[in-house]
Amino acid sequence: MNTEQNTYTVLRQMILNGDLKRDQYHSEVTLSQRLNISRTPVRYALKQLEQDHLITYHRNKGIRIRQATPSKSKMRLKCSLLFVSNAIEPLLLGKGTVNFSLLNQLCTLGYQYRDVGDIVAYL
């Protein structure tokens, strides 16, 4: 994996883990210093994260982490639980069937989040 892709992976994980605070601005300079790398791979990673809708750029201020709302977090949890209980569990119990209708509904919901650019909810 190259430096740019590795930086993207590290920053994405920092965002998802909550290591980068959502209520403050982050700059390329501070992020590159924190990761002890040059600004170029950080800039590349931030562009990718913006395309993933995990961050937003604010001119002359830096970037901010997008915030998932509690209702979206609750919906993701419900979707995950439904997926596990209705799609995977029968396979684990040896029944050999999957509720494809429910799986399709959950995928459709995920795609709707993705299509409106809400990657945080999509994940």
PDB file of C-alpha atoms in Angstrom:
ATOM      1  CA  MET A   1       0.000   0.000   0.000  1.00  0.00           C
ATOM      2  CA  ASN A   2       1.406   3.427  -0.910  1.00  0.00           C
ATOM      3  CA  THR A   3       1.789   6.348   1.492  1.00  0.00           C
ATOM      4  CA  GLU A   4      -1.297   8.176   0.207  1.00  0.00           C
ATOM      5  CA  GLN A   5      -3.551   5.132   0.518  1.00  0.00           C
ATOM      6  CA  ASN A   6      -2.081   4.275   3.909  1.00  0.00           C
ATOM      7  CA  THR A   7      -2.697   7.855   5.103  1.00  0.00           C
ATOM      8  CA  TYR A   8      -6.297   7.622   3.886  1.00  0.00           C
ATOM      9  CA  THR A   9      -6.763   4.359   5.796  1.00  0.00           C
ATOM     10  CA  VAL A  10      -5.234   5.776   8.984  1.00  0.00           C
ATOM     11  CA  LEU A  11      -7.277   9.007   8.867  1.00  0.00           C
ATOM     12  CA  ARG A  12     -10.487   7.120   8.054  1.00  0.00           C
ATOM     13  CA  GLN A  13      -9.911   4.837  11.036  1.00  0.00           C
ATOM     14  CA  MET A  14      -9.174   7.847  13.250  1.00  0.00           C
ATOM     15  CA  ILE A  15     -12.492   9.392  12.167  1.00  0.00           C
ATOM     16  CA  LEU A  16     -14.502   6.213  12.701  1.00  0.00           C
ATOM     17  CA  ASN A  17     -12.835   5.613  16.081  1.00  0.00           C
ATOM     18  CA  GLY A  18     -13.530   9.178  17.203  1.00  0.00           C
ATOM     19  CA  ASP A  19      -9.842  10.042  17.518  1.00  0.00           C
ATOM     20  CA  LEU A  20     -10.442  13.256  15.562  1.00  0.00           C
ATOM     21  CA  LYS A  21     -12.882  15.524  17.374  1.00  0.00           C
ATOM     22  CA  ARG A  22     -15.998  16.511  15.489  1.00  0.00           C
ATOM     23  CA  ASP A  23     -16.410  19.888  17.177  1.00  0.00           C
ATOM     24  CA  GLN A  24     -13.141  21.409  15.974  1.00  0.00           C
ATOM     25  CA  TYR A  25     -11.344  22.243  12.749  1.00  0.00           C
ATOM     26  CA  HIS A  26      -8.381  20.169  11.598  1.00  0.00           C
ATOM     27  CA  SER A  27      -5.786  21.434   9.129  1.00  0.00           C
ATOM     28  CA  GLU A  28      -3.509  19.615   6.724  1.00  0.00           C
ATOM     29  CA  VAL A  29      -0.559  20.954   8.700  1.00  0.00           C
ATOM     30  CA  THR A  30      -1.729  19.671  12.089  1.00  0.00           C
ATOM     31  CA  LEU A  31      -2.730  16.301  10.648  1.00  0.00           C
ATOM     32  CA  SER A  32       0.593  15.889   8.838  1.00  0.00           C
ATOM     33  CA  GLN A  33       2.448  16.787  12.042  1.00  0.00           C
ATOM     34  CA  ARG A  34       0.331  14.362  14.045  1.00  0.00           C
ATOM     35  CA  LEU A  35       1.065  11.554  11.567  1.00  0.00           C
ATOM     36  CA  ASN A  36       4.679  12.684  11.079  1.00  0.00           C
ATOM     37  CA  ILE A  37       4.370  12.765   7.283  1.00  0.00           C
ATOM     38  CA  SER A  38       4.338  15.435   4.580  1.00  0.00           C
ATOM     39  CA  ARG A  39       1.186  17.333   3.630  1.00  0.00           C
ATOM     40  CA  THR A  40       0.891  15.737   0.175  1.00  0.00           C
ATOM     41  CA  PRO A  41      -0.439  12.333   1.306  1.00  0.00           C
ATOM     42  CA  VAL A  42      -2.643  14.084   3.874  1.00  0.00           C
ATOM     43  CA  ARG A  43      -4.107  16.303   1.154  1.00  0.00           C
ATOM     44  CA  TYR A  44      -4.792  13.234  -1.009  1.00  0.00           C
ATOM     45  CA  ALA A  45      -6.423  11.388   1.894  1.00  0.00           C
ATOM     46  CA  LEU A  46      -8.594  14.381   2.794  1.00  0.00           C
ATOM     47  CA  LYS A  47      -9.855  14.626  -0.786  1.00  0.00           C
ATOM     48  CA  GLN A  48     -10.824  10.958  -0.640  1.00  0.00           C
ATOM     49  CA  LEU A  49     -12.498  11.402   2.757  1.00  0.00           C
ATOM     50  CA  GLU A  50     -14.432  14.366   1.401  1.00  0.00           C
ATOM     51  CA  GLN A  51     -15.625  12.216  -1.513  1.00  0.00           C
ATOM     52  CA  ASP A  52     -16.685   9.619   1.076  1.00  0.00           C
ATOM     53  CA  HIS A  53     -18.625  12.403   2.837  1.00  0.00           C
ATOM     54  CA  LEU A  54     -16.800  11.762   6.100  1.00  0.00           C
ATOM     55  CA  ILE A  55     -15.423  15.314   6.239  1.00  0.00           C
ATOM     56  CA  THR A  56     -16.309  18.759   4.958  1.00  0.00           C
ATOM     57  CA  TYR A  57     -13.882  21.467   3.885  1.00  0.00           C
ATOM     58  CA  HIS A  58     -14.336  24.968   5.282  1.00  0.00           C
ATOM     59  CA  ARG A  59     -12.437  27.623   3.386  1.00  0.00           C
ATOM     60  CA  ASN A  60      -9.578  29.172   5.382  1.00  0.00           C
ATOM     61  CA  LYS A  61     -10.529  27.116   8.444  1.00  0.00           C
ATOM     62  CA  GLY A  62      -9.708  23.496   7.645  1.00  0.00           C
ATOM     63  CA  ILE A  63     -11.790  20.365   7.677  1.00  0.00           C
ATOM     64  CA  ARG A  64     -14.458  19.147  10.053  1.00  0.00           C
ATOM     65  CA  ILE A  65     -15.649  15.635  10.689  1.00  0.00           C
ATOM     66  CA  ARG A  66     -19.237  15.035   9.611  1.00  0.00           C
ATOM     67  CA  GLN A  67     -21.523  14.067  12.414  1.00  0.00           C
ATOM     68  CA  ALA A  68     -23.931  11.161  12.321  1.00  0.00           C
ATOM     69  CA  THR A  69     -27.241  11.937  13.959  1.00  0.00           C
ATOM     70  CA  PRO A  70     -28.537   9.685  16.754  1.00  0.00           C
ATOM     71  CA  SER A  71     -31.508   8.653  14.629  1.00  0.00           C
ATOM     72  CA  LYS A  72     -29.208   7.521  11.816  1.00  0.00           C
ATOM     73  CA  SER A  73     -27.010   5.669  14.280  1.00  0.00           C
ATOM     74  CA  LYS A  74     -30.088   3.982  15.702  1.00  0.00           C
ATOM     75  CA  MET A  75     -31.263   3.056  12.202  1.00  0.00           C
ATOM     76  CA  ARG A  76     -27.846   1.572  11.364  1.00  0.00           C
ATOM     77  CA  LEU A  77     -27.961  -0.516  14.511  1.00  0.00           C
ATOM     78  CA  LYS A  78     -31.467  -1.759  13.703  1.00  0.00           C
ATOM     79  CA  CYS A  79     -30.415  -2.610  10.151  1.00  0.00           C
ATOM     80  CA  SER A  80     -27.375  -4.476  11.422  1.00  0.00           C
ATOM     81  CA  LEU A  81     -29.430  -6.458  13.907  1.00  0.00           C
ATOM     82  CA  LEU A  82     -32.055  -7.293  11.302  1.00  0.00           C
ATOM     83  CA  PHE A  83     -29.391  -8.352   8.862  1.00  0.00           C
ATOM     84  CA  VAL A  84     -27.685 -10.654  11.334  1.00  0.00           C
ATOM     85  CA  SER A  85     -30.846 -12.208  12.708  1.00  0.00           C
ATOM     86  CA  ASN A  86     -32.692 -12.642   9.419  1.00  0.00           C
ATOM     87  CA  ALA A  87     -30.013 -13.208   6.830  1.00  0.00           C
ATOM     88  CA  ILE A  88     -27.010 -14.794   8.494  1.00  0.00           C
ATOM     89  CA  GLU A  89     -28.515 -16.735  11.392  1.00  0.00           C
ATOM     90  CA  PRO A  90     -30.336 -19.330   9.224  1.00  0.00           C
ATOM     91  CA  LEU A  91     -27.051 -20.163   7.537  1.00  0.00           C
ATOM     92  CA  LEU A  92     -25.307 -20.555  10.865  1.00  0.00           C
ATOM     93  CA  LEU A  93     -28.087 -22.841  12.103  1.00  0.00           C
ATOM     94  CA  GLY A  94     -27.691 -25.072   9.065  1.00  0.00           C
ATOM     95  CA  LYS A  95     -31.064 -24.186   7.580  1.00  0.00           C
ATOM     96  CA  GLY A  96     -29.333 -23.127   4.397  1.00  0.00           C
ATOM     97  CA  THR A  97     -31.793 -20.382   3.516  1.00  0.00           C
ATOM     98  CA  VAL A  98     -31.459 -16.645   3.423  1.00  0.00           C
ATOM     99  CA  ASN A  99     -34.250 -14.081   3.519  1.00  0.00           C
ATOM    100  CA  PHE A 100     -33.258 -12.420   0.261  1.00  0.00           C
ATOM    101  CA  SER A 101     -36.224 -10.067   0.373  1.00  0.00           C
ATOM    102  CA  LEU A 102     -35.057  -8.586   3.666  1.00  0.00           C
ATOM    103  CA  LEU A 103     -31.459  -8.549   2.493  1.00  0.00           C
ATOM    104  CA  ASN A 104     -32.557  -6.633  -0.606  1.00  0.00           C
ATOM    105  CA  GLN A 105     -34.482  -4.116   1.540  1.00  0.00           C
ATOM    106  CA  LEU A 106     -31.438  -3.528   3.744  1.00  0.00           C
ATOM    107  CA  CYS A 107     -29.179  -3.103   0.727  1.00  0.00           C
ATOM    108  CA  THR A 108     -31.653  -0.659  -0.798  1.00  0.00           C
ATOM    109  CA  LEU A 109     -31.646   1.385   2.408  1.00  0.00           C
ATOM    110  CA  GLY A 110     -27.855   1.401   2.418  1.00  0.00           C
ATOM    111  CA  TYR A 111     -27.746   2.476  -1.217  1.00  0.00           C
ATOM    112  CA  GLN A 112     -30.178   5.302  -0.484  1.00  0.00           C
ATOM    113  CA  TYR A 113     -27.830   6.616   2.202  1.00  0.00           C
ATOM    114  CA  ARG A 114     -24.918   6.278  -0.210  1.00  0.00           C
ATOM    115  CA  ASP A 115     -26.737   7.971  -3.092  1.00  0.00           C
ATOM    116  CA  VAL A 116     -27.575  11.063  -1.044  1.00  0.00           C
ATOM    117  CA  GLY A 117     -23.948  11.244   0.006  1.00  0.00           C
ATOM    118  CA  ASP A 118     -24.379  10.204   3.619  1.00  0.00           C
ATOM    119  CA  ILE A 119     -21.514   7.756   3.811  1.00  0.00           C
ATOM    120  CA  VAL A 120     -21.468   7.926   7.602  1.00  0.00           C
ATOM    121  CA  ALA A 121     -25.008   6.523   7.688  1.00  0.00           C
ATOM    122  CA  TYR A 122     -24.176   4.154   4.830  1.00  0.00           C
ATOM    123  CA  LEU A 123     -21.301   2.593   6.797  1.00  0.00           C
TER     124      LEU A 123
END
